[in-house]
CSV table of C-alpha atoms and ligand atoms in Angstrom, one decimal:
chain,number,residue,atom,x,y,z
C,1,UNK,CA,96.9,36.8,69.5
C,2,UNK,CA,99.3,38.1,67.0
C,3,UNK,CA,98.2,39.3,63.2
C,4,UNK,CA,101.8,39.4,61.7
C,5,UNK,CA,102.2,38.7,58.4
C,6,UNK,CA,105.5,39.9,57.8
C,7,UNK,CA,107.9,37.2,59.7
C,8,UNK,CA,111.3,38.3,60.7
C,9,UNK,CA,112.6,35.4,59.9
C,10,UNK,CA,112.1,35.9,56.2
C,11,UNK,CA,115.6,35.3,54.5
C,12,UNK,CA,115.6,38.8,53.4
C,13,UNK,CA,114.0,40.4,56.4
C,14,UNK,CA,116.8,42.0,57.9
C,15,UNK,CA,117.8,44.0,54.9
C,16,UNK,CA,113.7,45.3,54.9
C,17,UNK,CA,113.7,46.3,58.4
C,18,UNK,CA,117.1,47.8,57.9
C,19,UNK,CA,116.0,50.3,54.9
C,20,UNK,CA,112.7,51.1,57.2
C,21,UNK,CA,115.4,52.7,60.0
C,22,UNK,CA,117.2,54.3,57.3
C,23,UNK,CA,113.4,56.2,56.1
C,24,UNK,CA,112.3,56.9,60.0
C,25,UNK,CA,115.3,56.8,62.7
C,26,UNK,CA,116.0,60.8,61.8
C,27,UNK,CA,112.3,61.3,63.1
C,28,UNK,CA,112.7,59.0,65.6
C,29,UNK,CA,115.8,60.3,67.3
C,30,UNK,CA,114.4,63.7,66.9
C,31,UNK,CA,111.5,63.5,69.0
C,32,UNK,CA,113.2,61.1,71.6
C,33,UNK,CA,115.9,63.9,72.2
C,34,UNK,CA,112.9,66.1,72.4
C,35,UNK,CA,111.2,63.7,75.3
C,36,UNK,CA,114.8,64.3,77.3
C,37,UNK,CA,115.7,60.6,77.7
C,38,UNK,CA,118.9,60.8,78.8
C,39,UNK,CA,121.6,59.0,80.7
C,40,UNK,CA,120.6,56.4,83.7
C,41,UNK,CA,116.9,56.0,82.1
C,42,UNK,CA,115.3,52.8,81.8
C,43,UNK,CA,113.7,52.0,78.7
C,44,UNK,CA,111.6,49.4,76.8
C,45,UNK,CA,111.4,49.4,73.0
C,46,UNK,CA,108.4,47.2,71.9
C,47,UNK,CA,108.6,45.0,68.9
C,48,UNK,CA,112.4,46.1,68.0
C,49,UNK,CA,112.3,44.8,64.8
C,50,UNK,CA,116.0,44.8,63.5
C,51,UNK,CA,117.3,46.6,66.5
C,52,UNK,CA,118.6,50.3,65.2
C,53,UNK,CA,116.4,52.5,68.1
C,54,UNK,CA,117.0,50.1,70.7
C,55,UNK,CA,121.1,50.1,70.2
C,56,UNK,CA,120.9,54.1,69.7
C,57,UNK,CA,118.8,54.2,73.5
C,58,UNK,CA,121.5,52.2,74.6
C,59,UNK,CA,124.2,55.3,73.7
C,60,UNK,CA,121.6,57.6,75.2
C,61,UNK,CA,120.9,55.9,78.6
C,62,UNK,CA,124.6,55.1,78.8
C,63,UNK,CA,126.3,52.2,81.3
C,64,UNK,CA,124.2,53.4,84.4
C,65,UNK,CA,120.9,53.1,82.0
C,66,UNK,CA,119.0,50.0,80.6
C,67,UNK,CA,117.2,49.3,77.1
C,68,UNK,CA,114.7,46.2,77.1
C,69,UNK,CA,114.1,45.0,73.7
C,70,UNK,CA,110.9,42.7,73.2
C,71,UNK,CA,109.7,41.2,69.6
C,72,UNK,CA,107.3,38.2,69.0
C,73,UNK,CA,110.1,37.6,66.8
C,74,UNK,CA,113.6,38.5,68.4
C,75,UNK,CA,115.8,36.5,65.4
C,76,UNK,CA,117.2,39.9,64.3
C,77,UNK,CA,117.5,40.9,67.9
C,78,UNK,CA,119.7,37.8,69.1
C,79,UNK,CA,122.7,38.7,67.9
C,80,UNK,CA,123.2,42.5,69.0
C,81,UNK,CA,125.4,42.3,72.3
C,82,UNK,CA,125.6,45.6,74.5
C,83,UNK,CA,126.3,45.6,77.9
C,84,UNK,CA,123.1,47.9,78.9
C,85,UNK,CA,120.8,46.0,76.1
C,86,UNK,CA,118.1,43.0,77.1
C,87,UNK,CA,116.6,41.5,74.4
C,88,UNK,CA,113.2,39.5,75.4
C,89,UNK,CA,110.8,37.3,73.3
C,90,UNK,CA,107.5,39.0,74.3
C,91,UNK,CA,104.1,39.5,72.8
C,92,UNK,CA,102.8,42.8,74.0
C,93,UNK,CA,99.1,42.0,73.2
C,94,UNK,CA,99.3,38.8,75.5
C,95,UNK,CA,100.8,39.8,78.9
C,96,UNK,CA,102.2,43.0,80.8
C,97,UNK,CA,105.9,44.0,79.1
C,98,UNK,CA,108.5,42.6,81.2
C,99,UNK,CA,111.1,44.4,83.3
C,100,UNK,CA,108.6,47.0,84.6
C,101,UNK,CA,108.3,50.2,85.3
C,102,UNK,CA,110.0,52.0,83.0
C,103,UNK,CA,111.3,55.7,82.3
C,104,UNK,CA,110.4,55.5,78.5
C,105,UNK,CA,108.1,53.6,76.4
C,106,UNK,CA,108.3,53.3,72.7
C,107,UNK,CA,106.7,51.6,69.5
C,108,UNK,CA,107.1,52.1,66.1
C,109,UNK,CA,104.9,50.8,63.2
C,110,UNK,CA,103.5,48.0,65.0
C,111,UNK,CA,99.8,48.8,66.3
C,112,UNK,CA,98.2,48.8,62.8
C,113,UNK,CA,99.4,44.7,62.9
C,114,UNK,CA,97.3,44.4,65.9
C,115,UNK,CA,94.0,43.0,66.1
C,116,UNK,CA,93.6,44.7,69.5
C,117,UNK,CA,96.1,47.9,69.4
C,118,UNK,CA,93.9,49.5,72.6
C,119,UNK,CA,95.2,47.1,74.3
C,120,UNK,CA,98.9,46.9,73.6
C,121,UNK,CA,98.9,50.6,74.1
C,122,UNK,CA,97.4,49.9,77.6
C,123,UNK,CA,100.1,47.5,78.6
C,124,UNK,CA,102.8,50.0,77.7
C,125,UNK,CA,101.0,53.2,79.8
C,126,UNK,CA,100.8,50.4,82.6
C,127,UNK,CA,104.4,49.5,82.2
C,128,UNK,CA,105.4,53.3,83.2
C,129,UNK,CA,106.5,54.4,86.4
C,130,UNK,CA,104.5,57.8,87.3
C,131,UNK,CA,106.0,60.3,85.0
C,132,UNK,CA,107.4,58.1,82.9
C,133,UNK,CA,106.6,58.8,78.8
C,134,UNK,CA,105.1,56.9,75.6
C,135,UNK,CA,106.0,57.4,72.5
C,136,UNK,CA,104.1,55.6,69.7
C,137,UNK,CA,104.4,56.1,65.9
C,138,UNK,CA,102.3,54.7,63.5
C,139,UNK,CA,101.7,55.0,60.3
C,140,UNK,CA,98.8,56.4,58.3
C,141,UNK,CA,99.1,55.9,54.3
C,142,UNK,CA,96.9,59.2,53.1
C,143,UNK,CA,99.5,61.0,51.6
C,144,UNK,CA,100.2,58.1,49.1
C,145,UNK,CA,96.5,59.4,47.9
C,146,UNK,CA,98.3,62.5,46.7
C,147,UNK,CA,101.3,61.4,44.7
C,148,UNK,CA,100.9,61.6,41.2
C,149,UNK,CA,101.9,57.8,39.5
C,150,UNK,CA,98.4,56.0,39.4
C,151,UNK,CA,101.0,53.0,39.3
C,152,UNK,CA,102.5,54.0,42.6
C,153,UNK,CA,99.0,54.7,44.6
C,154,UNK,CA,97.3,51.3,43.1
C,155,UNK,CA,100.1,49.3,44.1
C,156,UNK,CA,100.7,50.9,47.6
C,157,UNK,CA,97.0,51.0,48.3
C,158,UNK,CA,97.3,47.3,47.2
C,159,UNK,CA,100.3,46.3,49.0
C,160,UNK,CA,99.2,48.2,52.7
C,161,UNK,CA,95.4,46.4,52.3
C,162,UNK,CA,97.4,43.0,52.1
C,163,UNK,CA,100.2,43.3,54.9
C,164,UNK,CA,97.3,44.5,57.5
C,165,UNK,CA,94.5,42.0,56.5
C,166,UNK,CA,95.7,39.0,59.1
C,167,UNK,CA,95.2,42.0,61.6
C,168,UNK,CA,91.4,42.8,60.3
C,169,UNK,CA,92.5,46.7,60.3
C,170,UNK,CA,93.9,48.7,58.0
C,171,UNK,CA,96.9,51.3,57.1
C,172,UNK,CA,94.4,54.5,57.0
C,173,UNK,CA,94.0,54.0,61.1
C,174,UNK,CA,96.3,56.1,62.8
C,175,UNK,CA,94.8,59.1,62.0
C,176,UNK,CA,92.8,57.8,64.9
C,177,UNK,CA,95.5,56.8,67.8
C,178,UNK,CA,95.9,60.6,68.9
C,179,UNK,CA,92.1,60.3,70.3
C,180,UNK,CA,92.9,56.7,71.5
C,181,UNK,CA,95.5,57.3,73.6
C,182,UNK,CA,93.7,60.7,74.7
C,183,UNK,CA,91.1,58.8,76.4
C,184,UNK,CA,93.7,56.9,78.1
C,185,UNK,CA,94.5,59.1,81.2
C,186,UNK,CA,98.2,60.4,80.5
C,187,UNK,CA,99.4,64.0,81.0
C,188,UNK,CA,101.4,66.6,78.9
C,189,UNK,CA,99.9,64.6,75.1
C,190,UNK,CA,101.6,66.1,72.2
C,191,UNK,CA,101.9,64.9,68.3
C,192,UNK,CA,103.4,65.3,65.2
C,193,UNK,CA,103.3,63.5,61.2
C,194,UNK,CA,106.0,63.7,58.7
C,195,UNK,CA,106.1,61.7,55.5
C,196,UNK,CA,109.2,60.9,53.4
C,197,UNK,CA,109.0,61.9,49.3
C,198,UNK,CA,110.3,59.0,48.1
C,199,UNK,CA,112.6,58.7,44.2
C,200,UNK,CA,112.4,55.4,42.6
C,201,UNK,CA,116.0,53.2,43.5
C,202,UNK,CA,115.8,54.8,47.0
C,203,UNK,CA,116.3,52.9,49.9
C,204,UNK,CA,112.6,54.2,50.4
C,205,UNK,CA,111.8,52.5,47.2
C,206,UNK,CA,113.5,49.2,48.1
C,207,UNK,CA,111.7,48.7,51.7
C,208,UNK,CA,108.3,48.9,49.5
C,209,UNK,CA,109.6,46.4,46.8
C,210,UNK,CA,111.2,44.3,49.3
C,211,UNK,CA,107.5,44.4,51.0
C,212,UNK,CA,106.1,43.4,48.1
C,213,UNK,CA,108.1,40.5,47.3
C,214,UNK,CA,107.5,39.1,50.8
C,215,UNK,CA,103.7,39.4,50.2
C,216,UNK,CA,103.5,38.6,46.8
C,217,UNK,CA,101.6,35.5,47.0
C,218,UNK,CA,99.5,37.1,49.5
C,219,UNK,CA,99.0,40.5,47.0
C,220,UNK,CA,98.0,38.7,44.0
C,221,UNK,CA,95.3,36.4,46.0
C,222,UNK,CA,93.4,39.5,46.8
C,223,UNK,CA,92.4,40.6,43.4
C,224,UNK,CA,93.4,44.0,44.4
C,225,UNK,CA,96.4,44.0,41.7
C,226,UNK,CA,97.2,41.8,38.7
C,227,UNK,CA,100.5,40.1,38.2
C,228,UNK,CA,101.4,42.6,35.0
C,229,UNK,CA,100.5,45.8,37.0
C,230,UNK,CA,102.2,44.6,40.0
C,231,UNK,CA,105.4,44.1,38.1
C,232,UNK,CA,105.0,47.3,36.4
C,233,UNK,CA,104.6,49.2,40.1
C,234,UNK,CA,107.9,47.0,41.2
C,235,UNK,CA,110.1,48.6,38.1
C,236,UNK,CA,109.0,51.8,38.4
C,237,UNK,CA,110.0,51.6,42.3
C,238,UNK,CA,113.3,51.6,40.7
C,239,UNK,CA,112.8,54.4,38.3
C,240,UNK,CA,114.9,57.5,39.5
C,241,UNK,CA,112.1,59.3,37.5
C,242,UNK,CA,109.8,58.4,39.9
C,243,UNK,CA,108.7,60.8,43.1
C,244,UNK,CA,106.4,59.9,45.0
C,245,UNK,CA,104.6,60.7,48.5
C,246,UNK,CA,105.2,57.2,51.3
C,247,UNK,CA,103.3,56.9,54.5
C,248,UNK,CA,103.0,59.5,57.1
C,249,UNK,CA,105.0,59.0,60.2
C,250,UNK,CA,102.4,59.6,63.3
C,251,UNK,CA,104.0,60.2,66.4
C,252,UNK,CA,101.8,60.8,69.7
C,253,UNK,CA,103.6,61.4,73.3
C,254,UNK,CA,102.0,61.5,76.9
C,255,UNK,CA,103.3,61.4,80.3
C,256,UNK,CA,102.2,58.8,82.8
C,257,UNK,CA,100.6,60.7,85.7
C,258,UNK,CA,102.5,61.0,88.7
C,259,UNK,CA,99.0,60.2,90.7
P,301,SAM,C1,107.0,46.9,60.7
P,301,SAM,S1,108.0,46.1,61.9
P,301,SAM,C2,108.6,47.5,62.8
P,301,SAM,C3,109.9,47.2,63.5
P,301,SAM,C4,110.5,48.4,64.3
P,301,SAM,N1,109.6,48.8,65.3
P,301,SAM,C5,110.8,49.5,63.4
P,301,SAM,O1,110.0,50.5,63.3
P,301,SAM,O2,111.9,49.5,62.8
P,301,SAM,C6,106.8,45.4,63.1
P,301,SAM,C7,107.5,44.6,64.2
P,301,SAM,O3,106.5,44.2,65.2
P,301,SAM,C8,106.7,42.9,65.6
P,301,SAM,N2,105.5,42.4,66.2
P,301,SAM,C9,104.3,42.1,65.5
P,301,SAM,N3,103.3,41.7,66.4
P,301,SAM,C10,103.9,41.8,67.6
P,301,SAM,C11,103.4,41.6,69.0
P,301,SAM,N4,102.1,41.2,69.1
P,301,SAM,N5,104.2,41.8,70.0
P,301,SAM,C12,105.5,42.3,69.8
P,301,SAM,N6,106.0,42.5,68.6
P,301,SAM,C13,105.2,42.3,67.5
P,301,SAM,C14,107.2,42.2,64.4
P,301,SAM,O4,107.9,41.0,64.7
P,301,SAM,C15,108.1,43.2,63.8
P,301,SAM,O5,109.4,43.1,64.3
């Protein structure tokens, strides 16, 4: 059963999703191209979002490759048309990924929505043919601990304690998933965390605001942050004065045994 709380159908949800590539496709790319997936693989990109990783596999794999797409939510998926592109309605925690097996499996900031992430993460390793790899990246909100604007870590604290609460767990958690997917039997594990310093009127900046206005309602009902200091976190977001430390990027990598 899915957790979601932020639907892609929200009027402004392409444009979020959109400034979240811009913040973490470089890393993204970086360690793919690291993995070697390269032309004629077969890949599956789990809960797509807006789309940016999937079309850039598509370029990677080339015409005699594939890219399968799933989302809960495919309404920003729909309208991308590549020839070497599937796009499938699919909820990873409820039923084995379609299309199997696959030469590359990857996932990006969607376990921490998850009321059971174990097992998502066990559908993709099953969805690999021997050899195959898994990348996940999750994210882990410590270093906002560290920036400087008692505004900023308030409000974030605030605003990641909201998005994850359908979901029961929280944004602190994958500090954890290297251990997880330890125990789960692949080969040749690796890992690596980067965070983005984020300036007030970034796109950085916007994703959060944009976030925030989503869950507004949500936010407030919690207690966690009153209307007044909420609105004071939203202008400074848009403060070039302010710097400030976003989530860390947590990327974990392991190859599907070949016995
Ligand atoms: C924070 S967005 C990340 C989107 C994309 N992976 C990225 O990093 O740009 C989380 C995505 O997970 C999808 N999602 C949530 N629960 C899901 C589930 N159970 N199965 C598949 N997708 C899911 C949402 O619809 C949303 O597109």
């Amino acid at each position: 059963m899915s957790g979601y709380a932020l639907d892609n159908s929200w009027e402004h949800a392409n444009r979020r999703l959109t400034l979240l590539e811009r913040m973490l496709d470089p890393m993204t790319q970086r360690r793919i191209t690291l993995l070697g997936v390269s032309q004629g693989a077969r890949c599956l990109e789990v809960a797509a979002g807006s789309g940016s990783i999937a079309k850039w596999l598509c370029e990677q794999v080339g015409p005699t490759g594939s890219v399968v797409a799933t989302d809960i939510n495919t309404a920003l998926l729909d309208p991308i048309r590549l020839p070497n592109l599937e796009v499938l309605q699919h909820d990873i925690v409820a039923s084995e990924p379609p299309g199997a097996p696959f030469d590359f499996v990857h996932s990006r900031w969607l376990l921490h929505h998850l009321r059971e992430p174990e097992q998502a993460i066990r559908q993709m390793i099953d969805a690999l043919r021997p050899g195959g790899w898994l990348l996940l990246e999750e994210v882990d909100f410590f270093p906002v601990h560290a920036s400087s604007s008692t505004v900023f870590r308030e409000f974030m604290v605030a605003l990641v304690n909201t998005v994850v609460r359908p979901s029961g767990r929280d944004c602190f958690w994958a500090r954890t998933l290297p251990e997880t997917v330890a125990a789960m039997g692949l080969e040749e594990l690796g890992g690596a965390g980067e965070f983005p310093v984020i300036q007030g009127g970034s796109p950085a900046a916007e994703f959060f605001e944009l976030t925030a206005v989503q869950m507004r309602d949500q936010l407030l009902a919690t207690g966690a942050l009153a209307a007044p200091r909420l609105d004071e976190a939203l202008q400074l977001l848009q403060s070039p004065d302010l710097w400030a430390f976003g989530g860390a990027n947590i990327a974990i990598w392991g190859r599907r045994r070949f016995n």
